[in-house]
Coordinates of C-alpha atoms in Angstrom, one line a residue:
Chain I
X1 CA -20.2 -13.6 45.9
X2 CA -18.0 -12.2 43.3
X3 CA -17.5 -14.2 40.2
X4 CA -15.8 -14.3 36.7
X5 CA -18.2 -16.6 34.3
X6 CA -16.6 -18.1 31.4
X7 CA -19.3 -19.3 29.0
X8 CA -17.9 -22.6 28.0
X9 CA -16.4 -25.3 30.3
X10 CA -15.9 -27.5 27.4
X11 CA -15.8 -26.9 23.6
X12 CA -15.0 -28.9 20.3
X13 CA -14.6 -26.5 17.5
X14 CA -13.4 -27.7 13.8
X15 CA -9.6 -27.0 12.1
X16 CA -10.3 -23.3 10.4
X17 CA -13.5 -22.1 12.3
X18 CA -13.3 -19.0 14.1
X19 CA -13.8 -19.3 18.1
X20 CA -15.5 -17.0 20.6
X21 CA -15.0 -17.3 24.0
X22 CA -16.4 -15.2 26.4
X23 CA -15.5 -13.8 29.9
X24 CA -18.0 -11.8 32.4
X25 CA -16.6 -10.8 35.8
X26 CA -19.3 -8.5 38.1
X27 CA -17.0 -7.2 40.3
X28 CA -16.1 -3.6 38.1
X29 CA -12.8 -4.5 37.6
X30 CA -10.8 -2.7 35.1
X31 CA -8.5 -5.4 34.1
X32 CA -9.0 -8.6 32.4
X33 CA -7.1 -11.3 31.2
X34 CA -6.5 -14.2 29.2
X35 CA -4.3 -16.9 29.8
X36 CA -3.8 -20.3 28.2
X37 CA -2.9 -23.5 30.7
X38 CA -0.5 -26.3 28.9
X39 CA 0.7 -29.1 31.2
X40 CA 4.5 -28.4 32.0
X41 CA 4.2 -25.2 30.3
X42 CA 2.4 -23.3 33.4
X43 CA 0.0 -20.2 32.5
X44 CA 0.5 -18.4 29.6
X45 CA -0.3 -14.5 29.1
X46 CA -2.5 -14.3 26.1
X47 CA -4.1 -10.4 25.9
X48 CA -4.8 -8.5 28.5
X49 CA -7.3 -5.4 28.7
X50 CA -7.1 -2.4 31.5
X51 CA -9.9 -0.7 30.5
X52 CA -12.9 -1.0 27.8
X53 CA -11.4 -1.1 24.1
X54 CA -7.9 -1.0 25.4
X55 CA -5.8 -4.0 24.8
X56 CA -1.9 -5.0 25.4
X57 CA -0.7 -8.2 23.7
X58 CA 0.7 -10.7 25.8
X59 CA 3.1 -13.7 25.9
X60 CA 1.3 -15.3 22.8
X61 CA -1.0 -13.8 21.1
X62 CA -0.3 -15.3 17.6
X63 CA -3.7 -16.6 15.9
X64 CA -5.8 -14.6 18.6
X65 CA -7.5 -11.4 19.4
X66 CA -10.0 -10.0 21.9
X67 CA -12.5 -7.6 22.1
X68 CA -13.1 -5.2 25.2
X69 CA -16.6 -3.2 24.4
X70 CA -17.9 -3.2 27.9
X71 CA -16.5 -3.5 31.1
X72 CA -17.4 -6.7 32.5
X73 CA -17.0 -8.8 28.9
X74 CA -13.5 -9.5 27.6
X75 CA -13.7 -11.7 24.8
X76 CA -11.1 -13.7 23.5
X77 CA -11.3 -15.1 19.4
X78 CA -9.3 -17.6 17.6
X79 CA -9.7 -15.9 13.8
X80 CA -9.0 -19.4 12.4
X81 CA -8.8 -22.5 15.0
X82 CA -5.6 -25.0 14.7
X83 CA -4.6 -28.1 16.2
X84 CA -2.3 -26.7 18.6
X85 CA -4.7 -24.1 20.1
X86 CA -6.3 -27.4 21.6
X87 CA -5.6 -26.5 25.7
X88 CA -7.5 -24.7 28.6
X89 CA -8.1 -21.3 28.7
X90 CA -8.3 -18.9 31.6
X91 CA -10.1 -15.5 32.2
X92 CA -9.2 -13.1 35.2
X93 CA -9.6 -9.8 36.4
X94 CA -8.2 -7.5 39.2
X95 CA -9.2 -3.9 40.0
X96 CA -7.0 -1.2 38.4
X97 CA -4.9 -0.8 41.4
X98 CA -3.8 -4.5 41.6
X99 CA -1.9 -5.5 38.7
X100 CA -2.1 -9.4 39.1
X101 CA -5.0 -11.7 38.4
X102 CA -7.3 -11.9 41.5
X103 CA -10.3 -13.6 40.6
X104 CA -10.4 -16.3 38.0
X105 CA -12.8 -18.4 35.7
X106 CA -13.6 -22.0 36.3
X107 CA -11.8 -22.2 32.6
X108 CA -12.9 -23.6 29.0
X109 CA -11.1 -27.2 28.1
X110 CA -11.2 -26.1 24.0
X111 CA -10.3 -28.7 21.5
X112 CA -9.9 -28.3 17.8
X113 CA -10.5 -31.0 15.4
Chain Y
X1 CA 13.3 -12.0 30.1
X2 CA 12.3 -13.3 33.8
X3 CA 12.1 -16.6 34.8
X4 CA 10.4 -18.4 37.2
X5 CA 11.4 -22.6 38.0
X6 CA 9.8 -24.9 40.2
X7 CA 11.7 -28.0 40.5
X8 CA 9.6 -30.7 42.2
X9 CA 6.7 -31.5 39.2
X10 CA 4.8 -33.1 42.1
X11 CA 4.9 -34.2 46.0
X12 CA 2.9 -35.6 48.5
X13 CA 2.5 -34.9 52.1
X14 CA 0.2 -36.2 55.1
X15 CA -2.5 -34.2 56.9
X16 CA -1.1 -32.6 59.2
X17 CA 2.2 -32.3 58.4
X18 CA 4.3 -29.2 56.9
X19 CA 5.3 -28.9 53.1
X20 CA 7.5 -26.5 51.2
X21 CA 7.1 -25.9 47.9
X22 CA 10.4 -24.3 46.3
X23 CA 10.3 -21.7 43.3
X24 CA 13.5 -20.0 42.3
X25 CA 13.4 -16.9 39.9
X26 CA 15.9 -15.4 37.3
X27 CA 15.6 -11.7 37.0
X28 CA 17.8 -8.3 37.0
X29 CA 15.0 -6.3 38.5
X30 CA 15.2 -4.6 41.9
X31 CA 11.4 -3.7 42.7
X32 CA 9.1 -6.9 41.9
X33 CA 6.2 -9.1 43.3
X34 CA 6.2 -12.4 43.9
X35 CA 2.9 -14.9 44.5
X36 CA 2.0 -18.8 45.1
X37 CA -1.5 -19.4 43.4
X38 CA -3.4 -22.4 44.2
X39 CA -5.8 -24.1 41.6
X40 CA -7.6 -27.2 43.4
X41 CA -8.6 -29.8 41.3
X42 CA -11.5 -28.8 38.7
X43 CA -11.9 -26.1 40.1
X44 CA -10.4 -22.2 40.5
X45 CA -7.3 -20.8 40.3
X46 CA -7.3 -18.4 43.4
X47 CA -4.0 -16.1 44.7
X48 CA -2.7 -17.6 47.8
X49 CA -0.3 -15.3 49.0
X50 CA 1.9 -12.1 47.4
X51 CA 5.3 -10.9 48.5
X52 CA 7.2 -7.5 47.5
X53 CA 10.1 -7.4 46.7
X54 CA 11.2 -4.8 49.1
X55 CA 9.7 -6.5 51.7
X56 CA 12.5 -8.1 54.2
X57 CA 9.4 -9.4 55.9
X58 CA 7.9 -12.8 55.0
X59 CA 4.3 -12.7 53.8
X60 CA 1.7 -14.8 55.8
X61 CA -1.5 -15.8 55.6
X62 CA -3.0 -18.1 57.8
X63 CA -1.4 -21.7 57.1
X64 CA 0.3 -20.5 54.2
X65 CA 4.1 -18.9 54.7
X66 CA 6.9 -18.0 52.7
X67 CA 10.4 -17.7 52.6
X68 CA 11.7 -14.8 50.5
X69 CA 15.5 -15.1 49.9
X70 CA 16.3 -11.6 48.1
X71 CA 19.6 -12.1 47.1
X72 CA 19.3 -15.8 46.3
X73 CA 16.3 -15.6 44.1
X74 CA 14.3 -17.8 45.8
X75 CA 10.8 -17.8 47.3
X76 CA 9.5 -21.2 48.6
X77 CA 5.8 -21.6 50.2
X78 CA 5.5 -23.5 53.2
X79 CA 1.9 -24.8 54.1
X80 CA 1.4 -25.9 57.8
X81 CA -0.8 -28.6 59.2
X82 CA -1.6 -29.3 55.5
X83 CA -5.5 -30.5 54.9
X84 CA -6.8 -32.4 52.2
X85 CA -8.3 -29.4 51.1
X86 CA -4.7 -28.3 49.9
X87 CA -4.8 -30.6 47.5
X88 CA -3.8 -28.6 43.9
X89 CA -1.1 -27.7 41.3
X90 CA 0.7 -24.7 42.9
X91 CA 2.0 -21.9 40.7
X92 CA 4.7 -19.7 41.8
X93 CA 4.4 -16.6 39.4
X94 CA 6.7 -13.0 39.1
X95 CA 5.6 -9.7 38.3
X96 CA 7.5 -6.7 37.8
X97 CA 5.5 -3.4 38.2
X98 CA 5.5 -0.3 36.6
X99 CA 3.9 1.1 33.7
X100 CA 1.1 -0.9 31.7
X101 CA 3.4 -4.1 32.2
X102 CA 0.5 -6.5 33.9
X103 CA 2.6 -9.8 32.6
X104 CA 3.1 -11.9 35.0
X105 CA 5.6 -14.9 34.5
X106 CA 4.5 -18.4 36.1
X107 CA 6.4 -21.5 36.9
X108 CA 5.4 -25.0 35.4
X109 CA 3.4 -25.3 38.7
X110 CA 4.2 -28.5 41.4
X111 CA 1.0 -30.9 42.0
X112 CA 0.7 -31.2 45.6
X113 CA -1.2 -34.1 47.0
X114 CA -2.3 -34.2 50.8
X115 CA -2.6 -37.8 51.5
X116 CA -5.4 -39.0 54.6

């Protein structure tokens, strides 16, 4: 059964800290994303990687970055946590031949204090 | 910039029954995708069905139909003899391919609730 493993489902982190969250998919896929989910606001491209250590900034990727060193880990960091990075956050990946999302996390409900 | 509106925040249908879910989108592309993804409650997001834009033929899969209208920018999902299983936020999303350009832009999503 294929899967993409997010490490957190929920996570309370502190105004200023710096935030890992981590994404593990075991299908081989070359591309992996990160979205953030706001109500009303839909899903939100964060980073997305197509291959290990290549990146391509998203929608919003103010106050984040990732890291891609191997192929089934695509981390996404908060360099200094605010307030309104509270929301849920979404990894996915697709094979390099699909360009949307195909298999997704469960997510990681993050709040900051 | 492409966007993507769904106009009904929520609806409710009973088992059994047939429900479309509208999405209209705003873009001066030719060649695009289009897809519905379905995230239950608590649980996740999966793609439901995906429709190209040169396509005249409506995707299909299983239950779950669409109805691509090219010229009016609009691509609605239609999900016979609903179950309670369909219970989820829907998100209509559009893609336009080419290059490294993997952004996809989504709707606000519409909460669909299948009622017993």
């Amino acid at each position: 059964d294929v899967k993409v493993t997010q490490s957190s489902r929920y996570l309370v982190k502190r105004t200023g800290e710096k935030v890992f969250l981590e994404c593990v998919q075991d299908m081989d896929h070359e591309n992996m994303f990160w979205y953030r989910q706001d109500p009303g606001l839909g899903l939100r491209l964060i980073y997305f990687s197509y291959d290990v250590k290549m990146k391509e900034k998203g929608d919003i990727p103010e106050g984040y970055s990732v890291s891609r060193e191997k192929k089934e880990r695509f981390s996404l960091i908060l360099e200094s946590a605010s307030t309104n990075q509270t929301s849920m956050y979404l990894c996915a990946s697709s094979f390099v031949g699909v360009a949307q999302p195909q298999h997704f996390g469960d997510g990681t409900r993050l709040s900051i204090l | 910039a492409q966007t993507v509106t769904q106009s009904q925040p929520e609806m409710s249908v009973q088992e059994a029954e047939t429900v479309t879910l509208s999405c209209t989108y705003d873009t001066s592309e030719n060649n695009y995708y289009l897809f519905w993804y379905k995230q239950p409650p608590s649980r996740q997001m999966i793609l439901v069905i995906r429709q190209e834009a040169y396509k005249q033929q409506n995707a299909t899969e299983n239950r779950f139909s669409v109805n691509f209208q090219k010229a009016a920018k609009s691509f609605s999902l239609k999900i016979s003899d609903s179950q309670l299983g369909d219970t989820a936020m829907y998100f209509c999303a559009f893609m336009k391919p080419g290059g490294s350009n993997y952004k996809l832009t989504f709707g606000k999503g519409t909460l669909l609730t299948v009622n017993p």
